[in-house]
Amino acid sequence: MEIKTTSERMYALLVLFDMHTGFYSKAISGISSRDAHNRLNTKANHVSWLAGSLVEQRYDLANMLGVGGKQAAHELFENHQGIIENVTYPSLEEFKKDWDHISPLLRTALINVTDEKLNEQIDMGPVKMTSYEMIAFIIYREANCIGQIALWRRLLGYEAIKYD
């Protein structure tokens, strides 16, 4: 399927976005709630936090592009907060439900984003970047977090993620 974006700069990022949309579901598939919270006696972020953080990030990006909404577990992730010790995060199925809700809305926003919007400056204190740079970073982070979940699958004894 050929993708036609309003801004030519968004084509490659949208291809990656589409890949990540499917990989997310495959990465979390079949992981038990117990295992999703298992940190294997490390300080690493567990699968539940990674999965919820990715959903929060998609909602944040959607909001930046004019699509409203929040995930059900927003309060656990707002303001980019890290993992909260001794909290049971929602099930992976709940995160997937929010992922499946926001992804097509965000996809449409990414297809339709204009160069004018992409050139807008974002001021985050010491860090300044354009909306385009923020979108590119978020797409990069999605790959990183999905890769971490894929690694957790293997560390926890699950079958490797299927990329087909």
PDB file of C-alpha atoms in Angstrom, residues 3-11 14 107-118:
ATOM      1  CA  ILE A   3       1.402   5.977   1.699  1.00  0.00           C
ATOM      2  CA  LYS A   4       0.826   9.611   0.764  1.00  0.00           C
ATOM      3  CA  THR A   5       1.748  12.070   3.505  1.00  0.00           C
ATOM      4  CA  THR A   6       1.090  15.820   3.513  1.00  0.00           C
ATOM      5  CA  SER A   7       4.764  16.409   4.289  1.00  0.00           C
ATOM      6  CA  GLU A   8       7.313  14.402   2.325  1.00  0.00           C
ATOM      7  CA  ARG A   9       9.474  14.306   5.471  1.00  0.00           C
ATOM      8  CA  MET A  10       6.943  12.052   7.206  1.00  0.00           C
ATOM      9  CA  TYR A  11       6.985   9.141   4.743  1.00  0.00           C
ATOM     10  CA  LEU A  14       5.247   6.633   8.988  1.00  0.00           C
ATOM     11  CA  ARG A 107      -1.496   7.562  12.171  1.00  0.00           C
ATOM     12  CA  THR A 108      -4.018   9.885  10.526  1.00  0.00           C
ATOM     13  CA  ALA A 109      -2.487  12.863  12.341  1.00  0.00           C
ATOM     14  CA  LEU A 110       1.001  11.856  11.167  1.00  0.00           C
ATOM     15  CA  ILE A 111      -0.201  11.509   7.577  1.00  0.00           C
ATOM     16  CA  ASN A 112      -1.800  14.948   7.690  1.00  0.00           C
ATOM     17  CA  VAL A 113       0.802  16.914   9.659  1.00  0.00           C
ATOM     18  CA  THR A 114       2.013  19.945   7.729  1.00  0.00           C
ATOM     19  CA  ASP A 115       5.544  21.231   7.251  1.00  0.00           C
ATOM     20  CA  GLU A 116       4.495  24.322   9.176  1.00  0.00           C
ATOM     21  CA  LYS A 117       3.610  22.182  12.221  1.00  0.00           C
ATOM     22  CA  LEU A 118       6.775  20.092  11.799  1.00  0.00           C
TER      23      LEU A 118
END
